[in-house]
Coordinates of C-alpha atoms in Angstrom, one line a residue:
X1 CA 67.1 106.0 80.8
X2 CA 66.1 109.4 79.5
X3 CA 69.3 111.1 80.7
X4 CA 72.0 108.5 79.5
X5 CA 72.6 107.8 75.7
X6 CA 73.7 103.8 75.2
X7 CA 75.4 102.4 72.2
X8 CA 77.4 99.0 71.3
X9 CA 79.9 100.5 68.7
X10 CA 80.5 104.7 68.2
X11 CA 82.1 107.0 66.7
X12 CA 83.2 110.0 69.5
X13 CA 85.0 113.3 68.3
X14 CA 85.2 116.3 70.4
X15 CA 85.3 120.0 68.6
X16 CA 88.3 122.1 68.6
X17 CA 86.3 125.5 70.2
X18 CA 90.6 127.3 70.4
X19 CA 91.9 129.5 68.1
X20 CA 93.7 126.7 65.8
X21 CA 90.0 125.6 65.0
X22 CA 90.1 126.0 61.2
X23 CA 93.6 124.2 61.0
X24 CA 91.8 121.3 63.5
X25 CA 88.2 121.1 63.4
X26 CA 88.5 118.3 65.9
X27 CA 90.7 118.0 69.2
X28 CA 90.0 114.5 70.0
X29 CA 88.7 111.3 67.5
X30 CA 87.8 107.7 68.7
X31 CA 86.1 104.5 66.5
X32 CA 84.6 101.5 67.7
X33 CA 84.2 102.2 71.1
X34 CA 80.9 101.5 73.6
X35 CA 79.4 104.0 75.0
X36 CA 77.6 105.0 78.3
X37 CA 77.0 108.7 79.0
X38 CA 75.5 110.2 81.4
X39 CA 74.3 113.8 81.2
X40 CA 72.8 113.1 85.3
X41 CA 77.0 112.8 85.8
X42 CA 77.8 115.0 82.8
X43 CA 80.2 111.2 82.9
X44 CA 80.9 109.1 79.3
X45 CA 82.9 105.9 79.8
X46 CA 83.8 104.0 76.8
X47 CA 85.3 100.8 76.5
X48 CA 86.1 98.1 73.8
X49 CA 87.2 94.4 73.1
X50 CA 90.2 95.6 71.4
X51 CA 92.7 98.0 71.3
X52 CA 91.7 100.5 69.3
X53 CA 93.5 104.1 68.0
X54 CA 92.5 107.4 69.7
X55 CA 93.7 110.5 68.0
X56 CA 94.4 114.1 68.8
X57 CA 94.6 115.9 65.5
X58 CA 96.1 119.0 67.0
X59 CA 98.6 117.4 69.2
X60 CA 99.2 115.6 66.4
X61 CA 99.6 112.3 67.7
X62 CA 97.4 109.5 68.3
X63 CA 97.4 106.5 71.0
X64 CA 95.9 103.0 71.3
X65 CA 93.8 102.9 74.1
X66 CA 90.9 100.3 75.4
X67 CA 89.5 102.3 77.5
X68 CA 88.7 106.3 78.2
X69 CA 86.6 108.7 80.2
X70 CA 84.7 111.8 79.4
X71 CA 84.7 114.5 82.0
X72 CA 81.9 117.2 80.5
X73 CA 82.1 119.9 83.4
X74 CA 86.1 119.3 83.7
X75 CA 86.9 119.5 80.1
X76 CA 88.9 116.6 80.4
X77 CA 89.5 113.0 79.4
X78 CA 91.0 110.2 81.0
X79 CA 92.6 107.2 78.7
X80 CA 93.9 103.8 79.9
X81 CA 95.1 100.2 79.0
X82 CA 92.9 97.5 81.1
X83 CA 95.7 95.0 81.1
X84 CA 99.1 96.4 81.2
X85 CA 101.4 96.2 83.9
X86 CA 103.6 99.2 84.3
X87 CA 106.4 96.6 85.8
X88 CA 106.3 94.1 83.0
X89 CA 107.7 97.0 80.7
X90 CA 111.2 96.5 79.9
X91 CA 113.4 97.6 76.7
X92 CA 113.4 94.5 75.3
X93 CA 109.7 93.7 74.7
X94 CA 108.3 97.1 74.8
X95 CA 104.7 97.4 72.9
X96 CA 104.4 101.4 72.3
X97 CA 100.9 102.7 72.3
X98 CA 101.8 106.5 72.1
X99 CA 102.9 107.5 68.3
X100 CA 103.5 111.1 67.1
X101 CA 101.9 111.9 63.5
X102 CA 104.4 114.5 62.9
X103 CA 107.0 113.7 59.6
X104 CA 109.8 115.8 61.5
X105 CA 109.4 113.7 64.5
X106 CA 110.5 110.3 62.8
X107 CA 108.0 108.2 63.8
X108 CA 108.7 109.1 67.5
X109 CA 106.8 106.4 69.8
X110 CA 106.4 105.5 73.6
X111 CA 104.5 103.0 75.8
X112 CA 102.2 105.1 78.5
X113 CA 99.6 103.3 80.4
X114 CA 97.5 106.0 81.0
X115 CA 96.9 109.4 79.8
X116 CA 95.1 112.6 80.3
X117 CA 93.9 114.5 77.7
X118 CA 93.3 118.7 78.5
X119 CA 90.9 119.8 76.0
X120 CA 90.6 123.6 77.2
X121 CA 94.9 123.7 77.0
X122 CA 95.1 121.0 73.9
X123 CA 97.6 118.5 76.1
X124 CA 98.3 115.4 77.2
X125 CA 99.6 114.2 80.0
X126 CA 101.3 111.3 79.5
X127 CA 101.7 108.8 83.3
X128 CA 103.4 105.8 83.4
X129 CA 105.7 106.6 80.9
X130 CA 108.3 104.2 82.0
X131 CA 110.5 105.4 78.9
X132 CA 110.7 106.6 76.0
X133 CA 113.5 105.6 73.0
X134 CA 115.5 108.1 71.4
X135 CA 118.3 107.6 69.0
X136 CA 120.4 104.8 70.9
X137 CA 119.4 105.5 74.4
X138 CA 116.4 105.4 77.1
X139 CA 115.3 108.4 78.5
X140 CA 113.4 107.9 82.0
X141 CA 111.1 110.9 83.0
X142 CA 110.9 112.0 86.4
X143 CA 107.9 110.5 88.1
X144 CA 107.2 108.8 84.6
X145 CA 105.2 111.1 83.1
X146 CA 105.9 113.2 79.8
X147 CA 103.3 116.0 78.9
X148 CA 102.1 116.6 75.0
X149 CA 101.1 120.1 73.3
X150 CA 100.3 120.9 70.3
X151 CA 101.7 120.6 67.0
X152 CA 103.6 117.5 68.5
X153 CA 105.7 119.9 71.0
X154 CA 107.0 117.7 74.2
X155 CA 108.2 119.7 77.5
X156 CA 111.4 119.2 78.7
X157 CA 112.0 116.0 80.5
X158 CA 113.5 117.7 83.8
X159 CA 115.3 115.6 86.4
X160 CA 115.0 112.8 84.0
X161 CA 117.9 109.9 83.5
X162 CA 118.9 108.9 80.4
X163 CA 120.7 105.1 79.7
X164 CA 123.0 104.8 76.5
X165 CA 123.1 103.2 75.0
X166 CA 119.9 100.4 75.9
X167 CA 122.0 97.4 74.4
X168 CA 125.5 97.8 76.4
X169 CA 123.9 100.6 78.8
X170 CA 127.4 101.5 79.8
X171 CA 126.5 104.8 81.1
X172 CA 124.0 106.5 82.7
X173 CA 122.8 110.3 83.5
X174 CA 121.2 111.1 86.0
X175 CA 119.6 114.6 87.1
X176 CA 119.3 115.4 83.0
X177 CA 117.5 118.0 81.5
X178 CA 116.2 117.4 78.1
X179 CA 114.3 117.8 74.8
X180 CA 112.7 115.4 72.6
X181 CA 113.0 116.6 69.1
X182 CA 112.2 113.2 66.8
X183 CA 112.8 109.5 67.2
X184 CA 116.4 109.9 66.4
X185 CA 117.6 113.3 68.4
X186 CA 117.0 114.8 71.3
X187 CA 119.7 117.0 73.0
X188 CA 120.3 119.1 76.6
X189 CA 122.5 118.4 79.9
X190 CA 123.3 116.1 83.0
X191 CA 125.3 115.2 85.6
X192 CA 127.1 111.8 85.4
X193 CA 128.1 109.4 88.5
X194 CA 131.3 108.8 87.8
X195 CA 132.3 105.9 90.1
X196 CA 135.9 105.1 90.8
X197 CA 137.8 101.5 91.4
X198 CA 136.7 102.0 94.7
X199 CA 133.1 102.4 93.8
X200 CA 133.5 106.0 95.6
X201 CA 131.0 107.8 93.9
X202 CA 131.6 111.8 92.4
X203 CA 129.3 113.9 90.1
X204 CA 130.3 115.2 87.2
X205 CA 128.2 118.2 85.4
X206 CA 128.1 117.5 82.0
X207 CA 126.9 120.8 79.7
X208 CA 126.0 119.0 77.0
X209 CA 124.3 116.0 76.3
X210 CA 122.6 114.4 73.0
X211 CA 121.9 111.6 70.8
X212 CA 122.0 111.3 66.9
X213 CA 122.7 109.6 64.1
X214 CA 122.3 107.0 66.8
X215 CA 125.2 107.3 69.5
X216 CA 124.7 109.4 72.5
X217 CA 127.7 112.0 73.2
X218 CA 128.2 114.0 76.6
X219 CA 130.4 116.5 76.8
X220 CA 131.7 118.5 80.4
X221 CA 134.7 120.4 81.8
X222 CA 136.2 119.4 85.4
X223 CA 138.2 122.3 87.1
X224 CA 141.4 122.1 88.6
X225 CA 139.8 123.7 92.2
X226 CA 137.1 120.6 91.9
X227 CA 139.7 118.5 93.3
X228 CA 138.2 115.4 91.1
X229 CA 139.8 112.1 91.1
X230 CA 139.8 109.4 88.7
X231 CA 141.0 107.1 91.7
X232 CA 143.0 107.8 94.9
X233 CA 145.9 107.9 93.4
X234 CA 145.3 109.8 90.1
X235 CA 143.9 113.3 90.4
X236 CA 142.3 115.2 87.1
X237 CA 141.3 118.0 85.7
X238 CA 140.3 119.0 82.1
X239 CA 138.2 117.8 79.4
X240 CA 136.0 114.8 79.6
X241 CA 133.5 113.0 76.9
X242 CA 131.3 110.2 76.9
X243 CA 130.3 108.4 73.9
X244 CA 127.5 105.7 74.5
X245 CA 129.6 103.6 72.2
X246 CA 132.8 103.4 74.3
X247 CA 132.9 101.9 77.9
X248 CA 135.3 103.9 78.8
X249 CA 135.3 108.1 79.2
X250 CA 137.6 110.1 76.8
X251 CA 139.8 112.2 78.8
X252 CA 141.9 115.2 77.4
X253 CA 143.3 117.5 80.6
X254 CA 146.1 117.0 82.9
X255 CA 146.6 114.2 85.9
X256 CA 148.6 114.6 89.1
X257 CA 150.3 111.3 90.9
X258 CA 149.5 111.0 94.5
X259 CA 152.4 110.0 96.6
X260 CA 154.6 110.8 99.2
X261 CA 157.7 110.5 97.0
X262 CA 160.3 113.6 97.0
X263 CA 159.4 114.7 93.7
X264 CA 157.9 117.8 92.4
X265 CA 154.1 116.7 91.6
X266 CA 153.3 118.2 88.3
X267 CA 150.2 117.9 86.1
X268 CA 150.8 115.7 83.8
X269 CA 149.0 116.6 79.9
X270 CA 147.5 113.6 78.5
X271 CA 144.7 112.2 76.2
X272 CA 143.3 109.0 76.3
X273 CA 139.8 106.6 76.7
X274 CA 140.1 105.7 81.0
X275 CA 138.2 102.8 82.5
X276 CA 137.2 104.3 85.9
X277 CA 137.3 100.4 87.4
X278 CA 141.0 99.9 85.9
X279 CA 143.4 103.5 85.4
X280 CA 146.2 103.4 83.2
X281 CA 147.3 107.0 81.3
X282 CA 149.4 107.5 78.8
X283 CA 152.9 109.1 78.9
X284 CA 154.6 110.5 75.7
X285 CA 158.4 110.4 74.9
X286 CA 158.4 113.9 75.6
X287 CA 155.9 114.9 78.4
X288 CA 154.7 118.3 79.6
X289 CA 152.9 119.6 82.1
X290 CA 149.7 121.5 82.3
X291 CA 151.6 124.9 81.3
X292 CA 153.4 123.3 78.7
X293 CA 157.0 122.8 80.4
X294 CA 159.4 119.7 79.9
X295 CA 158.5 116.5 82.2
X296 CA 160.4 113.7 82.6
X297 CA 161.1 110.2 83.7
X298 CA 163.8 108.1 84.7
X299 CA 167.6 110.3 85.0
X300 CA 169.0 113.2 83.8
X301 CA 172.3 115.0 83.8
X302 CA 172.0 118.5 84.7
X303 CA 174.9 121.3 84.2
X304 CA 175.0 123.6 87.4
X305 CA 178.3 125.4 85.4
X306 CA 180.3 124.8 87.9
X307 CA 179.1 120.9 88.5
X308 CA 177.5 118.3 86.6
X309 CA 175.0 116.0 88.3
X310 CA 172.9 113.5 87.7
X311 CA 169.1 113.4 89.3
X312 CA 166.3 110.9 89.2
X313 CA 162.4 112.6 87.6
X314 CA 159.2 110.5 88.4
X315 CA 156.5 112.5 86.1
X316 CA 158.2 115.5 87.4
X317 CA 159.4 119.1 86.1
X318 CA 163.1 119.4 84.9
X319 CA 165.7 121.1 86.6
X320 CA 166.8 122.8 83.4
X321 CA 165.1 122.9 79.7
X322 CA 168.1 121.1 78.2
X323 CA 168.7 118.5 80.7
X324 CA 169.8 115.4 79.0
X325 CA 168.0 112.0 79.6
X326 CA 170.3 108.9 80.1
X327 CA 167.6 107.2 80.4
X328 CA 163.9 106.9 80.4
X329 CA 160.6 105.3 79.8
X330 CA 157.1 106.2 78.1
X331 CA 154.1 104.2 77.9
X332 CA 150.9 103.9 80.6
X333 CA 151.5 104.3 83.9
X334 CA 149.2 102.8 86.6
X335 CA 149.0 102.1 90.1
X336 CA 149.7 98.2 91.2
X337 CA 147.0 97.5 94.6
X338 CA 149.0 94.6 95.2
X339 CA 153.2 96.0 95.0
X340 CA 151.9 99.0 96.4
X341 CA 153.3 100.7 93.6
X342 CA 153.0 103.1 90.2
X343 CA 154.1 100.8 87.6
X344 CA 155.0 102.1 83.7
X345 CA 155.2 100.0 80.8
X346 CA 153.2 99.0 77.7
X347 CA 149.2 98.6 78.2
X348 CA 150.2 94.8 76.8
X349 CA 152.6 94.6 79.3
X350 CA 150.6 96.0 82.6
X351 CA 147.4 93.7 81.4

């Protein structure tokens, strides 16, 4: 036809026509691709047998595509995969398609079904991005798509979730905001689901979140207005970090027993790993509270001056600095279901 050009194998570039034209002559290279275009439609489709690699020089990254449109009037291009099934992605078997050509970037690579390429704002838009690896977790974008600009810059993955790490995937973020900087780092903040024994569910803000040198770390502050417990009968406030490494969430802050014993209820300073499913915290020889006073537990002899007594402490201010112990106990303490009961002794010992 007059107005269509035909042909069984091409080579397809588009000129870069922006400002970064002398670093990248081109904006968009294909090989070995057939081609029907249509200057009626101002439409090229081009297809091949194989999977074949697509670059965008000033993105600088390229993909491996079967399959793309040409949109003359729109400026745009549409890119796809034939045969892939967005649900037959998993971690395990991932192929990637998407691979950044950027040295600092480490080889950075992602699996994305189909793709738009921008040529008027050099970007890609990336859909069906179902994740994307980074250091030792999986990063989930929000509505699974990821947008490319140029010089390999990626937007922010807002309202994304991230999973650390993909082997044990013992914890995962959720509402996260973050940037990809390479294969091996990417860094921003989240809020974690912190679910208790009794799978009540509370969200913790965490300020900081990133993975490198392969291990994800989360870091986050809980006040002591938040009202935040680690189970019913444990309450908490202080410092809490999350290393993808370590089931468990490191705790360093004060807890408060809940009970309806006649003792004073101090916060009790501690530091320790917790499993949320199974609580047990440690208590020192000599225990303070969250202001730095004297704790204690078992009995005490206290000198009123004129009268000597003896009192029982359950995690519990003294009466005075010097009382004297006669006796007491250190270890982990933890809450029995079945007695009904806080219970102290070694971790061997509660297990």
């Amino acid at each position: 036809k007059q107005n269509d050009i035909l042909s069984n194998n091409t080579s397809f570039s588009l000129i870069n026509l922006l400002t970064n034209k002398d670093e990248f002559p081109f904006a968009f290279e294909s090989k070995n691709f057939s081609a029907s275009i249509s200057l009626t439609s101002r439409i090229g489709e081009f297809n091949s047998i194989n999977i074949n690699r697509i670059k965008f020089p000033v993105n600088k990254f390229y993909c491996q595509m079967d399959k793309f449109k040409w949109y003359m009037n729109e400026e745009t291009i549409e890119l796809s995969n034939a045969n892939d099934i967005f649900e037959n992605i998993n971690s395990e078997s991932v192929v990637n398609n998407f691979f950044s050509l950027d040295e600092k970037q480490d080889s950075l690579q992602f699996n994305s079904l189909s793709a738009k390429f921008y040529l008027n704002q050099q970007t890609i838009l990336c859909d069906k991005v179902k994740f994307v690896r980074v250091a030792d977790a999986l990063l989930y974008p929000d509505k699974t798509t990821l947008n490319i600009k140029a010089y390999a810059v990626i937007d922010s993955l807002n309202n994304s979730t991230i999973v650390a790490n993909y082997n044990t995937k013992f914890h995962k973020f959720i509402n996260a905001s973050i940037y990809i900087k390479s294969r091996n780092f990417y860094e921003g903040y989240a809020t974690y689901p912190y679910y208790d024994r009794d799978s009540s569910l509370t969200l913790v803000s965490m300020s900081k979140i990133s993975g490198e040198n392969l291990i994800t770390v989360a870091n986050g502050e809980i006040s002591e207005n938040s009202q935040f417990k680690l189970s019913k009968e444990f309450d908490y406030f202080g410092k809490i970090e999350i290393l993808s490494s370590n089931e468990g969430i490191i705790l360093n802050g004060s807890t408060r027993l809940k009970h309806n014993c006649d003792y004073d209820k101090s916060w009790l300073q501690f530091q320790d790993t917790v499993l949320a499913k199974n609580i047990q915290l440690p208590i020192s020889e000599q225990p303070i509270n969250s202001t730095g006073q004297k704790m204690a537990i078992g009995f005490l002899w206290h000198d009123n001056i004129d009268s000597l007594s003896i009192y029982p402490a359950f995690i519990s201010k003294k009466l005075g600095e010097d009382d004297i112990k006669l006796f007491s106990i250190s270890g982990y303490i933890e809450y029995n279901q079945l007695a009904n009961e806080f219970q102290i002794a070694t971790k061997a010992r509660l297990s």
